[in-house]
Amino acid sequence: MTHSTEKRSEPASTRERILEAALDVFASKGYHDARLDDIVETAHISKGSIYFYFPNKERLFLALVDQFADLIERRATEAIARQPRVGIDRVRAAVMAVIETFGRYRRPAKILLVQAVGLGAAFEKKRLEVTDRFAALIKRHLDEAVAVGEIQPIDTTVVAHAWMGAIYNLVIRWVMTGDPPAERIPPTLVPLLLRSVNYPVEENQGSAS
């Protein structure tokens, strides 16, 4: 992912090479053991190139979190756009997209949900920002479902954050142990979440995206 404010004296791909190398190094060594020298070696660039884009290791790590969050939000937004009806269809599409994107990208999921825990205030603030982004997305479409009468009025803020907690917990377990396999999570979890707001779910509806 590149930004419009990105410095232009080096090719745009340099920043992406740095992020990809950082992803490899952070995922394999963890934040504390990862060194900028490791990222330099993996990316086959100069150390000055890293400092050109990122002043320190913390900013580089946070940039990876932002990049992954942007990807998840984009996938969810695209899934929602394919649903012509407002309400639960879009809620389901958003939740499925979030879960499936986590399941498809194990390394960045590990960085966001495991490695960023306990690293300090800046990291916790970033994790909270990411969670709030996705919870707000789910809440917006839950509110639509209430408005069109598909579900009864409910505190959609609490529900959205509770759903994110359930998603995070399962993804963290998968990232750390490989169990349950990522493909087993959506067919069981999505119907469970929908039933939690008293929406009747038929057996073949849980895996619809």
mmCIF file of C-alpha atoms in Angstrom:
data_model
loop_
_atom_site.group_PDB
_atom_site.id
_atom_site.type_symbol
_atom_site.label_atom_id
_atom_site.label_comp_id
_atom_site.label_asym_id
_atom_site.label_seq_id
_atom_site.Cartn_x
_atom_site.Cartn_y
_atom_site.Cartn_z
ATOM 1 C CA MET A 1 0.000 0.000 0.000
ATOM 2 C CA THR A 2 1.312 3.405 -0.941
ATOM 3 C CA HIS A 3 0.246 6.854 0.194
ATOM 4 C CA SER A 4 -0.195 10.051 -1.815
ATOM 5 C CA THR A 5 2.207 11.771 0.571
ATOM 6 C CA GLU A 6 4.944 9.208 -0.042
ATOM 7 C CA LYS A 7 8.360 10.657 -0.810
ATOM 8 C CA ARG A 8 9.113 10.421 -4.519
ATOM 9 C CA SER A 9 12.925 10.353 -4.740
ATOM 10 C CA GLU A 10 12.881 6.520 -4.687
ATOM 11 C CA PRO A 11 10.613 4.125 -6.602
ATOM 12 C CA ALA A 12 7.234 3.602 -4.987
ATOM 13 C CA SER A 13 7.969 -0.137 -4.849
ATOM 14 C CA THR A 14 10.780 0.426 -2.345
ATOM 15 C CA ARG A 15 8.312 1.127 0.445
ATOM 16 C CA GLU A 16 6.400 -2.036 -0.411
ATOM 17 C CA ARG A 17 9.627 -4.063 -0.421
ATOM 18 C CA ILE A 18 10.439 -2.739 3.031
ATOM 19 C CA LEU A 19 6.971 -3.606 4.348
ATOM 20 C CA GLU A 20 7.071 -7.095 2.836
ATOM 21 C CA ALA A 21 10.502 -7.761 4.336
ATOM 22 C CA ALA A 22 9.383 -6.369 7.693
ATOM 23 C CA LEU A 23 6.377 -8.666 7.607
ATOM 24 C CA ASP A 24 8.648 -11.676 7.135
ATOM 25 C CA VAL A 25 11.043 -10.627 9.877
ATOM 26 C CA PHE A 26 8.436 -9.594 12.453
ATOM 27 C CA ALA A 27 6.366 -12.724 11.833
ATOM 28 C CA SER A 28 9.356 -15.029 12.258
ATOM 29 C CA LYS A 29 11.314 -13.283 15.016
ATOM 30 C CA GLY A 30 8.753 -11.209 16.885
ATOM 31 C CA TYR A 31 8.874 -7.485 17.473
ATOM 32 C CA HIS A 32 11.545 -7.399 20.181
ATOM 33 C CA ASP A 33 13.997 -9.749 18.442
ATOM 34 C CA ALA A 34 13.547 -8.232 15.002
ATOM 35 C CA ARG A 35 16.299 -5.799 13.968
ATOM 36 C CA LEU A 36 16.274 -3.224 11.229
ATOM 37 C CA ASP A 37 19.445 -4.893 9.943
ATOM 38 C CA ASP A 38 17.434 -8.090 9.448
ATOM 39 C CA ILE A 39 14.888 -6.172 7.377
ATOM 40 C CA VAL A 40 17.662 -4.509 5.359
ATOM 41 C CA GLU A 41 19.148 -7.906 4.546
ATOM 42 C CA THR A 42 15.779 -9.438 3.643
ATOM 43 C CA ALA A 43 14.717 -6.512 1.446
ATOM 44 C CA HIS A 44 18.157 -6.134 -0.186
ATOM 45 C CA ILE A 45 18.183 -2.393 0.380
ATOM 46 C CA SER A 46 20.293 0.093 2.283
ATOM 47 C CA LYS A 47 19.520 1.008 5.855
ATOM 48 C CA GLY A 48 19.099 4.583 4.726
ATOM 49 C CA SER A 49 16.191 3.503 2.541
ATOM 50 C CA ILE A 50 14.298 2.318 5.614
ATOM 51 C CA TYR A 51 14.913 5.571 7.476
ATOM 52 C CA PHE A 52 13.770 7.466 4.391
ATOM 53 C CA TYR A 53 10.275 6.054 4.924
ATOM 54 C CA PHE A 54 10.196 5.000 8.592
ATOM 55 C CA PRO A 55 12.061 6.835 11.382
ATOM 56 C CA ASN A 56 12.226 3.761 13.623
ATOM 57 C CA LYS A 57 11.142 0.154 14.112
ATOM 58 C CA GLU A 58 7.963 1.159 15.924
ATOM 59 C CA ARG A 59 6.692 3.252 13.023
ATOM 60 C CA LEU A 60 7.481 0.449 10.596
ATOM 61 C CA PHE A 61 5.561 -2.051 12.718
ATOM 62 C CA LEU A 62 2.571 0.279 13.000
ATOM 63 C CA ALA A 63 2.627 0.816 9.238
ATOM 64 C CA LEU A 64 2.237 -2.937 8.781
ATOM 65 C CA VAL A 65 -0.770 -2.918 11.099
ATOM 66 C CA ASP A 66 -2.315 -0.059 9.118
ATOM 67 C CA GLN A 67 -1.673 -1.824 5.829
ATOM 68 C CA PHE A 68 -3.411 -5.002 7.019
ATOM 69 C CA ALA A 69 -6.325 -3.058 8.498
ATOM 70 C CA ASP A 70 -6.784 -1.247 5.189
ATOM 71 C CA LEU A 71 -6.837 -4.579 3.378
ATOM 72 C CA ILE A 72 -9.487 -6.036 5.684
ATOM 73 C CA GLU A 73 -11.654 -2.936 5.435
ATOM 74 C CA ARG A 74 -11.356 -2.934 1.645
ATOM 75 C CA ARG A 75 -12.358 -6.603 1.425
ATOM 76 C CA ALA A 76 -15.319 -6.020 3.746
ATOM 77 C CA THR A 77 -16.458 -2.939 1.820
ATOM 78 C CA GLU A 78 -16.263 -4.841 -1.469
ATOM 79 C CA ALA A 79 -18.273 -7.725 -0.012
ATOM 80 C CA ILE A 80 -20.924 -5.332 1.290
ATOM 81 C CA ALA A 81 -21.161 -3.573 -2.081
ATOM 82 C CA ARG A 82 -22.086 -6.884 -3.729
ATOM 83 C CA GLN A 83 -25.172 -7.165 -1.506
ATOM 84 C CA PRO A 84 -28.123 -5.211 -2.945
ATOM 85 C CA ARG A 85 -30.219 -5.441 0.218
ATOM 86 C CA VAL A 86 -29.457 -3.426 3.333
ATOM 87 C CA GLY A 87 -29.575 -5.170 6.671
ATOM 88 C CA ILE A 88 -28.510 -8.658 7.672
ATOM 89 C CA ASP A 89 -27.222 -9.633 4.218
ATOM 90 C CA ARG A 90 -24.654 -6.860 4.490
ATOM 91 C CA VAL A 91 -23.901 -7.678 8.123
ATOM 92 C CA ARG A 92 -23.178 -11.266 7.139
ATOM 93 C CA ALA A 93 -21.061 -10.190 4.164
ATOM 94 C CA ALA A 94 -18.973 -7.848 6.335
ATOM 95 C CA VAL A 95 -18.362 -10.438 9.045
ATOM 96 C CA MET A 96 -17.516 -13.147 6.517
ATOM 97 C CA ALA A 97 -15.058 -10.846 4.743
ATOM 98 C CA VAL A 98 -13.297 -9.936 7.996
ATOM 99 C CA ILE A 99 -12.976 -13.572 9.063
ATOM 100 C CA GLU A 100 -11.899 -14.819 5.647
ATOM 101 C CA THR A 101 -9.267 -12.098 5.262
ATOM 102 C CA PHE A 102 -7.781 -12.938 8.651
ATOM 103 C CA GLY A 103 -7.806 -16.588 7.619
ATOM 104 C CA ARG A 104 -6.069 -15.914 4.320
ATOM 105 C CA TYR A 105 -3.279 -13.755 5.754
ATOM 106 C CA ARG A 106 -1.817 -15.559 8.721
ATOM 107 C CA ARG A 107 1.406 -13.559 9.062
ATOM 108 C CA PRO A 108 -0.153 -10.083 9.323
ATOM 109 C CA ALA A 109 -2.929 -11.510 11.497
ATOM 110 C CA LYS A 110 -0.250 -12.724 13.902
ATOM 111 C CA ILE A 111 1.350 -9.272 13.970
ATOM 112 C CA LEU A 112 -1.936 -7.477 14.647
ATOM 113 C CA LEU A 113 -3.548 -9.884 17.101
ATOM 114 C CA VAL A 114 -0.598 -11.474 18.889
ATOM 115 C CA GLN A 115 2.618 -9.499 18.617
ATOM 116 C CA ALA A 116 1.079 -6.057 19.142
ATOM 117 C CA VAL A 117 -0.287 -7.099 22.542
ATOM 118 C CA GLY A 118 1.631 -5.679 25.482
ATOM 119 C CA LEU A 119 4.116 -3.634 23.420
ATOM 120 C CA GLY A 120 3.109 -0.325 24.936
ATOM 121 C CA ALA A 121 0.611 2.493 24.695
ATOM 122 C CA ALA A 122 1.225 3.322 21.021
ATOM 123 C CA PHE A 123 0.594 -0.264 19.967
ATOM 124 C CA GLU A 124 -2.476 -0.684 22.160
ATOM 125 C CA LYS A 125 -3.886 2.561 20.775
ATOM 126 C CA LYS A 126 -3.370 1.279 17.238
ATOM 127 C CA ARG A 127 -5.019 -2.064 18.011
ATOM 128 C CA LEU A 128 -7.981 -0.236 19.510
ATOM 129 C CA GLU A 129 -8.242 1.989 16.426
ATOM 130 C CA VAL A 130 -8.299 -1.059 14.165
ATOM 131 C CA THR A 131 -10.917 -2.819 16.282
ATOM 132 C CA ASP A 132 -13.053 0.320 16.349
ATOM 133 C CA ARG A 133 -12.910 0.584 12.545
ATOM 134 C CA PHE A 134 -14.303 -2.897 12.032
ATOM 135 C CA ALA A 135 -16.793 -2.670 14.887
ATOM 136 C CA ALA A 136 -18.126 0.580 13.403
ATOM 137 C CA LEU A 137 -18.543 -1.127 10.044
ATOM 138 C CA ILE A 138 -20.542 -3.968 11.606
ATOM 139 C CA LYS A 139 -22.548 -1.591 13.793
ATOM 140 C CA ARG A 140 -23.589 0.511 10.797
ATOM 141 C CA HIS A 141 -25.158 -2.454 9.059
ATOM 142 C CA LEU A 142 -26.676 -3.831 12.253
ATOM 143 C CA ASP A 143 -28.361 -0.443 12.623
ATOM 144 C CA GLU A 144 -29.711 -0.859 9.097
ATOM 145 C CA ALA A 145 -31.038 -4.302 10.004
ATOM 146 C CA VAL A 146 -32.856 -2.769 12.963
ATOM 147 C CA ALA A 147 -34.206 0.063 10.788
ATOM 148 C CA VAL A 148 -35.695 -2.319 8.206
ATOM 149 C CA GLY A 149 -37.142 -4.576 10.900
ATOM 150 C CA GLU A 150 -34.957 -7.638 10.351
ATOM 151 C CA ILE A 151 -33.863 -7.662 13.991
ATOM 152 C CA GLN A 152 -35.268 -6.107 17.143
ATOM 153 C CA PRO A 153 -33.728 -2.916 18.556
ATOM 154 C CA ILE A 154 -30.490 -3.743 20.361
ATOM 155 C CA ASP A 155 -27.354 -1.992 21.561
ATOM 156 C CA THR A 156 -25.470 -2.405 18.297
ATOM 157 C CA THR A 157 -22.281 -0.877 19.688
ATOM 158 C CA VAL A 158 -22.007 -3.576 22.345
ATOM 159 C CA VAL A 159 -22.948 -6.289 19.876
ATOM 160 C CA ALA A 160 -20.405 -5.180 17.284
ATOM 161 C CA HIS A 161 -17.553 -5.144 19.795
ATOM 162 C CA ALA A 162 -18.646 -8.488 21.256
ATOM 163 C CA TRP A 163 -18.591 -9.960 17.768
ATOM 164 C CA MET A 164 -15.108 -8.590 17.147
ATOM 165 C CA GLY A 165 -13.986 -10.198 20.410
ATOM 166 C CA ALA A 166 -15.292 -13.579 19.277
ATOM 167 C CA ILE A 167 -13.632 -13.217 15.877
ATOM 168 C CA TYR A 168 -10.322 -12.165 17.409
ATOM 169 C CA ASN A 169 -10.315 -15.021 19.922
ATOM 170 C CA LEU A 170 -10.787 -17.694 17.276
ATOM 171 C CA VAL A 171 -8.295 -16.131 14.875
ATOM 172 C CA ILE A 172 -5.675 -15.826 17.633
ATOM 173 C CA ARG A 173 -6.082 -19.511 18.453
ATOM 174 C CA TRP A 174 -5.759 -20.406 14.772
ATOM 175 C CA VAL A 175 -2.680 -18.197 14.348
ATOM 176 C CA MET A 176 -0.965 -19.755 17.348
ATOM 177 C CA THR A 177 -1.968 -23.413 16.966
ATOM 178 C CA GLY A 178 -3.492 -23.926 13.522
ATOM 179 C CA ASP A 179 -6.661 -25.213 15.164
ATOM 180 C CA PRO A 180 -9.464 -24.883 14.352
ATOM 181 C CA PRO A 181 -8.482 -24.590 10.681
ATOM 182 C CA ALA A 182 -9.433 -21.219 9.220
ATOM 183 C CA GLU A 183 -11.980 -22.717 6.832
ATOM 184 C CA ARG A 184 -13.949 -24.209 9.745
ATOM 185 C CA ILE A 185 -14.493 -20.894 11.507
ATOM 186 C CA PRO A 186 -17.021 -19.023 9.304
ATOM 187 C CA PRO A 187 -19.621 -21.814 8.844
ATOM 188 C CA THR A 188 -20.036 -22.157 12.604
ATOM 189 C CA LEU A 189 -19.236 -18.688 13.907
ATOM 190 C CA VAL A 190 -21.333 -16.564 11.525
ATOM 191 C CA PRO A 191 -24.663 -18.340 12.257
ATOM 192 C CA LEU A 192 -23.827 -18.188 15.974
ATOM 193 C CA LEU A 193 -23.290 -14.425 15.799
ATOM 194 C CA LEU A 194 -26.490 -13.856 13.833
ATOM 195 C CA ARG A 195 -28.508 -15.945 16.266
ATOM 196 C CA SER A 196 -27.128 -13.808 19.099
ATOM 197 C CA VAL A 197 -29.270 -10.921 17.779
ATOM 198 C CA ASN A 198 -32.265 -13.266 17.416
ATOM 199 C CA TYR A 199 -32.019 -13.458 13.650
ATOM 200 C CA PRO A 200 -33.314 -16.841 12.412
ATOM 201 C CA VAL A 201 -30.571 -18.579 10.469
ATOM 202 C CA GLU A 202 -31.160 -21.598 8.288
ATOM 203 C CA GLU A 203 -28.363 -24.133 8.115
ATOM 204 C CA ASN A 204 -27.398 -23.183 4.565
ATOM 205 C CA GLN A 205 -27.229 -19.466 5.322
ATOM 206 C CA GLY A 206 -24.197 -19.461 7.571
ATOM 207 C CA SER A 207 -21.591 -19.695 4.862
ATOM 208 C CA ALA A 208 -23.224 -17.261 2.423
ATOM 209 C CA SER A 209 -21.096 -14.242 1.622
#
